[in-house]
């Protein structure tokens, strides 16, 4: 179906215009009316990618080795960009209007159930992680307020999580149209830029105070595959791509490609700068949550924590949209009344909140979520669906690249799972790092100085 192929720079404007018109016809057959412009859609994609995963990127460079980690980060970004466009192209080839229906039409009911489980679990676990990060981050912010002691309610992470859930994340999650979150996503994006600036400043002013660690600059380390899982968790936006695509006023492949290129380019720039600054500052001491590395009396870092906590709160509703859509497609044939929309939203949000209240250590869960959920959603399923639907020759560049991405995805999923189980990330909360006590040199004796050993 050549008329539904992605835009190509060598195609004539007339051919591209014809392609876009036919794509719009496919879209109109879905009986949906989009309200998002290109910038709003881009804000939503960027907000989806730059969620909780970004704070783990410095740690991924430590796991992979700094030079190799940078190359892997660029590779994951490229595959993300390519596979998101490939996903929508597959949807247009098959007439599908969601990730689930695409896999259902391509691989049947078994594939549909497999994808539904992945597409539900990934954002749902992300919602739990957002709650935990909110509780841990904002309590550290509140304790810097004069008059707030250790017995104050604002220091209780459970109180903070419950308050944020019912005052902020639940009301935002009750929206029915994801385009309503465009301004929220823009605010989240601006806060992310502020966090980036905080990281850059602290790299300049604080990195010299961090003790040197061995093997900090070696090219590669054994945990490179595990690092790809963390990076995949940071970049994934496939689970809500159809939602954002269908929200466009003019849902053409050329428009979608433009939105995707801009969004991924911005996300990879922010991710590279943030990951580099975080790792260059702390090197072998780099934690899975980079904000755990900053000292509690660092007011600039506290401001960064505050901005990050708000960013996570604003990202939460996008993940809730996806979990709700999966449930609606599986149990309600994709159509929810206003009452059931509200009921499902409350159930999903309250369950995520409840789990985050009783379990606050998701380090290994997030790594497993990266290799077992994010990797299939980014690497395996988009490529597998396109290869099944494509009518091009096997030697066509799209088919060859899709086959390569599929193979890489299987490798990362299997090897990453094994290594995550064998070398799980430590669970540390509220630990003051040794370099925060420069007057007590004995504290350094209990902290490994080897960059390939978790501190």
Short mmCIF file of C-alpha atoms in Angstrom, two decimals:
data_model
loop_
_atom_site.label_atom_id
_atom_site.label_comp_id
_atom_site.label_asym_id
_atom_site.label_seq_id
_atom_site.Cartn_x
_atom_site.Cartn_y
_atom_site.Cartn_z
CA UNK A 1 0.00 0.00 0.00
CA UNK A 2 2.32 2.68 -1.24
CA UNK A 3 -0.16 5.46 -0.58
CA UNK A 4 0.19 4.95 3.15
CA UNK A 5 3.97 4.85 3.29
CA UNK A 6 5.75 7.35 5.55
CA UNK A 7 6.81 10.62 3.96
CA UNK A 8 10.06 10.43 2.06
CA UNK A 9 12.31 13.41 1.34
CA UNK A 10 12.68 12.38 -2.31
CA UNK A 11 8.95 12.27 -3.00
CA UNK A 12 7.35 15.14 -4.84
CA UNK A 13 5.02 17.54 -2.98
CA UNK A 14 2.13 16.36 -5.16
CA UNK A 15 2.75 12.74 -4.22
CA UNK A 16 3.04 13.65 -0.54
CA UNK A 17 -0.17 15.70 -0.66
CA UNK A 18 -1.98 12.75 -2.20
CA UNK A 19 -0.58 10.51 0.54
CA UNK A 20 -1.77 12.86 3.26
CA UNK A 21 -5.26 13.14 1.79
CA UNK A 22 -5.64 9.37 1.69
CA UNK A 23 -4.35 9.06 5.24
CA UNK A 24 -6.97 11.59 6.36
CA UNK A 25 -9.65 9.46 4.69
CA UNK A 26 -8.49 6.46 6.75
CA UNK A 27 -8.64 8.64 9.84
CA UNK A 28 -12.13 9.97 9.14
CA UNK A 29 -13.41 6.43 8.84
CA UNK A 30 -12.58 6.05 12.52
CA UNK A 31 -15.29 8.64 13.37
CA UNK A 32 -13.01 10.59 15.70
CA UNK A 33 -12.38 14.31 15.82
CA UNK A 34 -8.92 15.47 16.85
CA UNK A 35 -8.34 18.83 18.51
CA UNK A 36 -4.55 18.92 18.97
CA UNK A 37 -2.21 20.98 16.85
CA UNK A 38 1.33 19.80 16.14
CA UNK A 39 2.89 21.64 19.09
CA UNK A 40 0.34 20.24 21.56
CA UNK A 41 0.96 16.71 20.31
CA UNK A 42 4.71 17.26 20.57
CA UNK A 43 4.37 18.49 24.17
CA UNK A 44 2.40 15.35 25.06
CA UNK A 45 4.99 13.03 23.49
CA UNK A 46 7.89 14.81 25.15
CA UNK A 47 6.07 14.76 28.49
CA UNK A 48 5.49 11.04 28.09
CA UNK A 49 9.17 10.35 27.35
CA UNK A 50 10.69 12.69 29.93
CA UNK A 51 8.97 11.11 32.91
CA UNK A 52 10.49 9.25 35.85
CA UNK A 53 12.95 7.41 33.61
CA UNK A 54 15.12 10.48 33.06
CA UNK A 55 16.54 10.41 36.60
CA UNK A 56 17.90 6.91 35.94
CA UNK A 57 19.86 7.89 32.81
CA UNK A 58 23.06 8.92 34.65
CA UNK A 59 22.97 5.50 36.34
CA UNK A 60 22.61 3.83 32.92
CA UNK A 61 25.85 5.51 31.81
CA UNK A 62 27.54 4.12 34.90
CA UNK A 63 26.23 0.66 34.10
CA UNK A 64 27.26 0.68 30.43
CA UNK A 65 30.45 2.72 30.62
CA UNK A 66 30.34 6.41 29.78
CA UNK A 67 31.38 6.35 26.07
CA UNK A 68 29.36 3.23 25.20
CA UNK A 69 26.44 4.55 27.24
CA UNK A 70 26.28 7.72 25.14
CA UNK A 71 26.26 5.64 21.94
CA UNK A 72 23.56 3.34 23.30
CA UNK A 73 21.45 6.32 24.34
CA UNK A 74 21.62 7.72 20.81
CA UNK A 75 20.80 4.28 19.40
CA UNK A 76 17.73 3.85 21.61
CA UNK A 77 16.58 7.35 20.65
CA UNK A 78 16.90 6.56 16.94
CA UNK A 79 15.01 3.27 17.30
CA UNK A 80 12.32 5.08 19.30
CA UNK A 81 11.89 7.66 16.55
CA UNK A 82 11.80 5.05 13.79
CA UNK A 83 9.51 2.58 15.57
CA UNK A 84 6.94 5.22 16.61
CA UNK A 85 6.49 6.18 12.96
CA UNK A 86 6.52 2.51 12.01
CA UNK A 87 3.78 1.86 14.54
CA UNK A 88 1.42 4.43 13.06
CA UNK A 89 2.27 3.28 9.54
CA UNK A 90 1.28 -0.24 10.55
CA UNK A 91 -1.95 1.12 11.96
CA UNK A 92 -2.79 2.80 8.67
CA UNK A 93 -1.84 -0.29 6.66
CA UNK A 94 -4.20 -2.43 8.73
CA UNK A 95 -6.90 0.18 9.41
CA UNK A 96 -6.20 -0.07 13.17
CA UNK A 97 -6.74 2.93 15.44
CA UNK A 98 -4.93 1.64 18.52
CA UNK A 99 -1.85 -0.37 19.40
CA UNK A 100 -4.09 -3.17 20.63
CA UNK A 101 -6.19 -3.39 17.48
CA UNK A 102 -3.03 -3.32 15.36
CA UNK A 103 -1.56 -6.35 17.14
CA UNK A 104 -4.97 -8.05 17.14
CA UNK A 105 -5.31 -7.70 13.37
CA UNK A 106 -1.71 -8.79 12.86
CA UNK A 107 -1.25 -11.64 15.35
CA UNK A 108 -4.76 -12.49 16.49
CA UNK A 109 -6.31 -12.71 19.92
CA UNK A 110 -3.21 -14.18 21.61
CA UNK A 111 -1.12 -11.26 20.40
CA UNK A 112 -3.86 -8.88 21.47
CA UNK A 113 -3.85 -10.25 25.03
CA UNK A 114 -0.05 -10.16 25.19
CA UNK A 115 0.08 -6.55 24.03
CA UNK A 116 -2.79 -5.55 26.32
CA UNK A 117 -0.93 -6.96 29.33
CA UNK A 118 2.27 -5.10 28.39
CA UNK A 119 0.45 -1.89 27.56
CA UNK A 120 -1.37 -1.97 30.89
CA UNK A 121 1.53 -3.02 33.10
CA UNK A 122 4.06 -0.52 31.79
CA UNK A 123 2.11 2.69 32.46
CA UNK A 124 0.50 1.27 35.60
CA UNK A 125 3.89 0.50 37.16
CA UNK A 126 5.04 3.91 35.97
CA UNK A 127 2.12 5.46 37.87
CA UNK A 128 3.22 3.62 41.02
CA UNK A 129 6.77 4.84 40.55
CA UNK A 130 5.51 8.40 40.06
CA UNK A 131 3.70 8.23 43.40
CA UNK A 132 6.79 6.87 45.16
CA UNK A 133 9.01 9.52 43.60
CA UNK A 134 6.50 12.21 44.58
CA UNK A 135 6.46 11.02 48.17
CA UNK A 136 10.23 10.71 48.46
CA UNK A 137 11.03 13.92 46.59
CA UNK A 138 8.50 16.33 48.07
CA UNK A 139 9.16 15.22 51.66
CA UNK A 140 12.80 16.25 51.18
CA UNK A 141 11.59 19.58 49.84
CA UNK A 142 9.19 20.18 52.72
CA UNK A 143 11.80 19.39 55.37
CA UNK A 144 13.75 22.47 54.22
CA UNK A 145 10.79 24.69 55.16
CA UNK A 146 11.49 26.53 58.45
CA UNK A 147 9.44 25.09 61.30
CA UNK A 148 8.85 21.71 59.64
CA UNK A 149 10.37 19.08 61.91
CA UNK A 150 10.56 15.29 61.62
CA UNK A 151 7.11 14.86 63.23
CA UNK A 152 5.34 17.18 60.79
CA UNK A 153 2.71 15.71 58.47
CA UNK A 154 4.52 17.12 55.44
CA UNK A 155 7.47 14.82 56.21
CA UNK A 156 5.23 11.75 56.08
CA UNK A 157 5.49 10.30 52.56
CA UNK A 158 2.13 8.52 52.95
CA UNK A 159 0.35 11.79 53.69
CA UNK A 160 2.07 13.51 50.76
CA UNK A 161 1.13 10.72 48.32
CA UNK A 162 -2.53 10.67 49.40
CA UNK A 163 -2.78 14.46 49.30
CA UNK A 164 -1.18 14.76 45.84
CA UNK A 165 -3.34 11.94 44.47
CA UNK A 166 -6.71 13.39 45.45
CA UNK A 167 -5.88 17.06 44.92
CA UNK A 168 -3.86 16.88 41.70
CA UNK A 169 -3.36 13.59 39.84
CA UNK A 170 -6.90 12.21 40.13
CA UNK A 171 -8.65 15.38 38.86
CA UNK A 172 -6.20 15.65 35.94
CA UNK A 173 -6.69 11.96 35.13
CA UNK A 174 -10.46 12.40 34.85
CA UNK A 175 -10.15 14.28 31.54
CA UNK A 176 -11.62 12.34 28.62
CA UNK A 177 -9.54 14.00 25.88
CA UNK A 178 -5.76 13.78 26.08
CA UNK A 179 -5.43 17.03 24.12
CA UNK A 180 -6.67 18.80 27.28
CA UNK A 181 -3.31 17.99 28.83
CA UNK A 182 -1.36 19.98 26.23
CA UNK A 183 -0.87 23.01 28.50
CA UNK A 184 -0.09 20.73 31.44
CA UNK A 185 2.53 19.00 29.32
CA UNK A 186 4.02 22.36 28.33
CA UNK A 187 4.38 23.31 32.01
CA UNK A 188 5.99 19.93 32.70
CA UNK A 189 8.38 20.54 29.81
CA UNK A 190 9.40 23.94 31.17
CA UNK A 191 10.05 22.43 34.59
CA UNK A 192 12.20 19.74 32.96
CA UNK A 193 14.34 22.46 31.40
CA UNK A 194 14.77 24.03 34.86
CA UNK A 195 15.84 20.65 36.25
CA UNK A 196 18.35 20.40 33.43
CA UNK A 197 19.79 23.82 34.31
CA UNK A 198 20.09 22.77 37.98
CA UNK A 199 22.03 19.69 36.90
CA UNK A 200 24.39 21.75 34.74
CA UNK A 201 25.06 24.25 37.54
CA UNK A 202 25.78 21.51 40.05
CA UNK A 203 28.15 19.82 37.61
CA UNK A 204 30.16 23.02 37.44
CA UNK A 205 30.06 23.84 41.16
CA UNK A 206 29.91 20.46 42.92
CA UNK A 207 31.71 17.81 40.85
CA UNK A 208 35.14 18.82 42.22
CA UNK A 209 33.98 17.87 45.74
CA UNK A 210 33.17 14.28 44.76
CA UNK A 211 36.01 11.76 45.38
CA UNK A 212 37.52 10.14 42.30
CA UNK A 213 36.46 6.58 41.44
CA UNK A 214 38.32 3.92 39.49
CA UNK A 215 37.22 2.85 36.00
CA UNK A 216 35.04 5.94 35.70
CA UNK A 217 35.87 6.50 32.02
CA UNK A 218 36.32 2.99 30.60
CA UNK A 219 34.63 2.51 27.23
CA UNK A 220 32.30 -0.39 28.09
CA UNK A 221 31.12 -2.44 31.06
CA UNK A 222 29.31 -5.79 31.38
CA UNK A 223 25.96 -4.25 32.32
CA UNK A 224 25.46 -2.51 28.96
CA UNK A 225 22.37 -4.57 28.11
CA UNK A 226 20.85 -3.74 31.48
CA UNK A 227 21.51 -0.07 30.74
CA UNK A 228 19.52 -0.36 27.50
CA UNK A 229 16.53 -1.46 29.58
CA UNK A 230 16.79 1.67 31.71
CA UNK A 231 17.10 3.83 28.58
CA UNK A 232 14.10 2.13 27.01
CA UNK A 233 12.09 2.92 30.14
CA UNK A 234 13.10 6.57 29.77
CA UNK A 235 12.22 6.93 26.07
CA UNK A 236 9.08 4.87 25.60
CA UNK A 237 6.02 6.69 24.33
CA UNK A 238 4.58 3.94 22.11
CA UNK A 239 1.86 2.97 24.55
CA UNK A 240 0.10 6.31 24.01
CA UNK A 241 1.20 7.08 20.44
CA UNK A 242 -2.19 6.23 18.90
CA UNK A 243 -3.94 8.39 21.50
CA UNK A 244 -1.79 11.37 20.58
CA UNK A 245 -1.90 10.63 16.84
CA UNK A 246 -5.70 10.42 16.86
CA UNK A 247 -5.86 13.72 18.77
CA UNK A 248 -4.28 15.60 15.83
CA UNK A 249 -6.51 17.89 13.81
CA UNK A 250 -4.83 16.59 10.65
CA UNK A 251 -3.54 13.08 11.40
CA UNK A 252 -1.27 12.53 8.40
CA UNK A 253 1.89 10.47 8.42
CA UNK A 254 3.91 13.50 7.38
CA UNK A 255 2.54 15.50 10.33
CA UNK A 256 3.13 12.58 12.66
CA UNK A 257 6.70 12.12 11.42
CA UNK A 258 7.35 15.82 11.96
CA UNK A 259 5.93 15.69 15.51
CA UNK A 260 7.93 12.55 16.28
CA UNK A 261 11.24 13.90 14.94
CA UNK A 262 10.90 17.14 16.89
CA UNK A 263 9.81 15.39 20.09
CA UNK A 264 12.51 12.71 20.05
CA UNK A 265 15.21 15.23 19.09
CA UNK A 266 14.32 17.45 22.03
CA UNK A 267 14.02 14.48 24.39
CA UNK A 268 17.39 13.04 23.38
CA UNK A 269 19.06 16.45 23.78
CA UNK A 270 17.66 16.87 27.29
CA UNK A 271 18.46 13.24 28.15
CA UNK A 272 22.05 13.45 26.91
CA UNK A 273 22.76 16.66 28.79
CA UNK A 274 21.07 15.45 31.98
CA UNK A 275 22.69 12.00 31.87
CA UNK A 276 26.13 13.45 31.14
CA UNK A 277 25.92 16.09 33.85
CA UNK A 278 24.68 13.59 36.42
CA UNK A 279 27.36 11.04 35.67
CA UNK A 280 30.23 13.52 35.29
CA UNK A 281 29.31 14.97 38.69
CA UNK A 282 29.05 11.75 40.71
CA UNK A 283 30.76 9.06 38.57
CA UNK A 284 30.99 5.82 40.59
CA UNK A 285 28.66 7.17 43.27
CA UNK A 286 25.81 7.68 40.79
CA UNK A 287 22.54 6.29 42.18
CA UNK A 288 19.53 4.98 40.26
CA UNK A 289 17.68 8.13 41.41
CA UNK A 290 20.16 10.93 40.74
CA UNK A 291 18.50 13.19 43.30
CA UNK A 292 19.60 10.75 46.00
CA UNK A 293 23.16 11.88 45.26
CA UNK A 294 22.63 15.49 46.31
CA UNK A 295 23.06 16.49 49.94
CA UNK A 296 19.96 17.32 51.95
CA UNK A 297 21.17 20.86 52.72
CA UNK A 298 21.70 21.70 49.04
CA UNK A 299 18.98 24.29 48.44
CA UNK A 300 19.51 24.45 44.67
CA UNK A 301 19.14 20.68 44.46
CA UNK A 302 16.06 20.96 46.67
CA UNK A 303 14.56 23.39 44.15
CA UNK A 304 15.37 20.82 41.44
CA UNK A 305 13.63 18.14 43.49
CA UNK A 306 10.57 20.36 43.77
CA UNK A 307 10.46 20.94 40.00
CA UNK A 308 10.92 17.24 39.37
CA UNK A 309 8.15 16.33 41.81
CA UNK A 310 5.76 18.68 39.96
CA UNK A 311 6.88 17.22 36.61
CA UNK A 312 6.08 13.71 37.78
CA UNK A 313 2.67 14.82 39.05
CA UNK A 314 1.89 16.33 35.64
CA UNK A 315 3.09 13.21 33.78
CA UNK A 316 0.96 10.83 35.85
CA UNK A 317 -2.35 11.57 34.01
CA UNK A 318 -0.91 10.62 30.60
CA UNK A 319 -0.04 7.15 31.90
CA UNK A 320 -3.50 6.88 33.45
CA UNK A 321 -5.05 7.63 30.05
CA UNK A 322 -3.29 4.59 28.62
CA UNK A 323 -4.20 2.16 31.41
CA UNK A 324 -7.83 3.26 31.19
CA UNK A 325 -7.90 2.87 27.42
CA UNK A 326 -6.53 -0.67 27.67
CA UNK A 327 -9.22 -1.63 30.17
CA UNK A 328 -11.86 0.04 28.02
CA UNK A 329 -10.77 -1.87 24.92
CA UNK A 330 -10.57 -5.24 26.69
CA UNK A 331 -13.73 -5.05 28.78
CA UNK A 332 -15.95 -2.36 27.20
CA UNK A 333 -15.21 -2.66 23.46
CA UNK A 334 -13.45 0.69 23.57
CA UNK A 335 -16.54 2.70 24.61
CA UNK A 336 -16.96 4.11 28.12
CA UNK A 337 -19.94 6.00 29.47
CA UNK A 338 -19.21 9.03 31.62
CA UNK A 339 -19.98 7.02 34.76
CA UNK A 340 -17.71 4.10 33.86
CA UNK A 341 -15.00 6.50 32.75
CA UNK A 342 -15.00 8.04 36.23
CA UNK A 343 -15.25 4.67 38.00
CA UNK A 344 -12.34 3.12 36.08
CA UNK A 345 -10.21 6.21 36.60
CA UNK A 346 -10.79 6.22 40.35
CA UNK A 347 -10.11 2.47 40.63
CA UNK A 348 -6.84 2.64 38.67
CA UNK A 349 -5.56 5.73 40.50
CA UNK A 350 -6.51 4.45 43.97
CA UNK A 351 -4.92 1.01 43.39
CA UNK A 352 -1.71 2.63 42.15
CA UNK A 353 -1.74 4.92 45.18
CA UNK A 354 -2.34 2.01 47.58
CA UNK A 355 0.57 -0.02 46.22
CA UNK A 356 2.90 2.97 46.46
CA UNK A 357 1.87 3.44 50.09
CA UNK A 358 2.82 -0.09 51.16
CA UNK A 359 5.83 -0.68 48.90
CA UNK A 360 8.47 1.99 48.36
CA UNK A 361 11.30 0.07 46.70
CA UNK A 362 10.80 -0.24 42.95
CA UNK A 363 14.40 -0.20 41.73
CA UNK A 364 14.44 -3.78 40.46
CA UNK A 365 10.80 -3.53 39.35
CA UNK A 366 11.58 -0.53 37.17
CA UNK A 367 14.53 -2.31 35.58
CA UNK A 368 12.37 -5.35 34.90
CA UNK A 369 9.65 -3.06 33.59
CA UNK A 370 12.23 -1.66 31.18
CA UNK A 371 13.43 -4.96 29.75
CA UNK A 372 10.17 -6.92 29.92
CA UNK A 373 7.60 -4.21 29.06
CA UNK A 374 9.32 -1.23 27.45
CA UNK A 375 11.62 -3.27 25.21
CA UNK A 376 8.83 -5.29 23.54
CA UNK A 377 6.73 -2.13 23.14
CA UNK A 378 9.59 -0.19 21.52
CA UNK A 379 11.67 -2.79 19.69
CA UNK A 380 9.78 -6.01 19.12
CA UNK A 381 6.07 -5.42 18.47
CA UNK A 382 6.20 -2.40 16.10
CA UNK A 383 8.81 -4.15 13.95
CA UNK A 384 7.02 -7.51 14.07
CA UNK A 385 3.68 -5.97 13.07
CA UNK A 386 5.18 -4.03 10.19
CA UNK A 387 7.04 -7.08 8.87
CA UNK A 388 3.77 -9.05 8.88
CA UNK A 389 1.83 -6.27 7.12
CA UNK A 390 4.46 -5.02 4.69
CA UNK A 391 4.00 -5.90 1.03
CA UNK A 392 7.52 -4.74 0.15
CA UNK A 393 10.29 -7.17 -0.80
CA UNK A 394 12.31 -8.69 2.04
CA UNK A 395 15.35 -6.70 0.93
CA UNK A 396 13.51 -3.38 1.19
CA UNK A 397 15.33 -1.04 3.63
CA UNK A 398 12.28 -0.77 5.91
CA UNK A 399 12.05 -4.55 6.18
CA UNK A 400 15.78 -4.98 6.80
CA UNK A 401 15.86 -2.29 9.49
CA UNK A 402 12.70 -3.68 11.10
CA UNK A 403 14.28 -7.14 11.23
CA UNK A 404 17.41 -5.72 12.86
CA UNK A 405 15.36 -3.83 15.47
CA UNK A 406 13.36 -6.98 16.19
CA UNK A 407 16.54 -9.01 16.77
CA UNK A 408 18.02 -6.32 19.02
CA UNK A 409 14.81 -6.20 21.03
CA UNK A 410 14.79 -9.95 21.66
CA UNK A 411 18.46 -9.82 22.73
CA UNK A 412 17.88 -6.92 25.13
CA UNK A 413 14.77 -8.52 26.58
CA UNK A 414 16.32 -11.93 27.29
CA UNK A 415 19.82 -10.88 28.36
CA UNK A 416 18.56 -7.81 30.22
CA UNK A 417 16.13 -9.92 32.25
CA UNK A 418 18.84 -12.39 33.24
CA UNK A 419 21.29 -9.66 34.23
CA UNK A 420 18.65 -7.70 36.16
CA UNK A 421 17.89 -10.79 38.23
CA UNK A 422 21.57 -11.58 38.78
CA UNK A 423 22.63 -7.96 39.47
CA UNK A 424 19.61 -6.13 40.93
CA UNK A 425 19.74 -2.43 41.68
CA UNK A 426 20.04 -1.62 45.37
CA UNK A 427 17.08 -0.08 47.18
CA UNK A 428 18.22 3.03 49.01
CA UNK A 429 16.01 5.84 50.33
CA UNK A 430 17.06 9.00 52.12
CA UNK A 431 20.71 8.01 52.50
CA UNK A 432 23.10 10.92 53.00
CA UNK A 433 26.12 10.32 50.79
CA UNK A 434 29.61 10.22 52.40
CA UNK A 435 30.87 13.27 50.50
CA UNK A 436 28.19 15.32 52.27
CA UNK A 437 30.35 14.97 55.42
CA UNK A 438 33.78 16.19 54.29
CA UNK A 439 34.97 16.54 57.89
CA UNK A 440 34.55 12.82 58.62
CA UNK A 441 36.92 10.95 56.33
CA UNK A 442 36.11 7.60 57.97
CA UNK A 443 32.77 7.60 56.17
CA UNK A 444 34.55 7.15 52.86
CA UNK A 445 36.00 3.84 54.00
CA UNK A 446 32.56 2.23 53.82
CA UNK A 447 31.80 3.49 50.33
CA UNK A 448 33.14 1.56 47.30
CA UNK A 449 35.26 3.68 45.02
CA UNK A 450 35.00 1.35 42.05
CA UNK A 451 32.73 2.59 39.32
CA UNK A 452 31.54 -0.91 38.42
CA UNK A 453 30.35 -1.71 41.93
CA UNK A 454 27.09 -0.33 43.30
CA UNK A 455 27.76 2.01 46.23
#
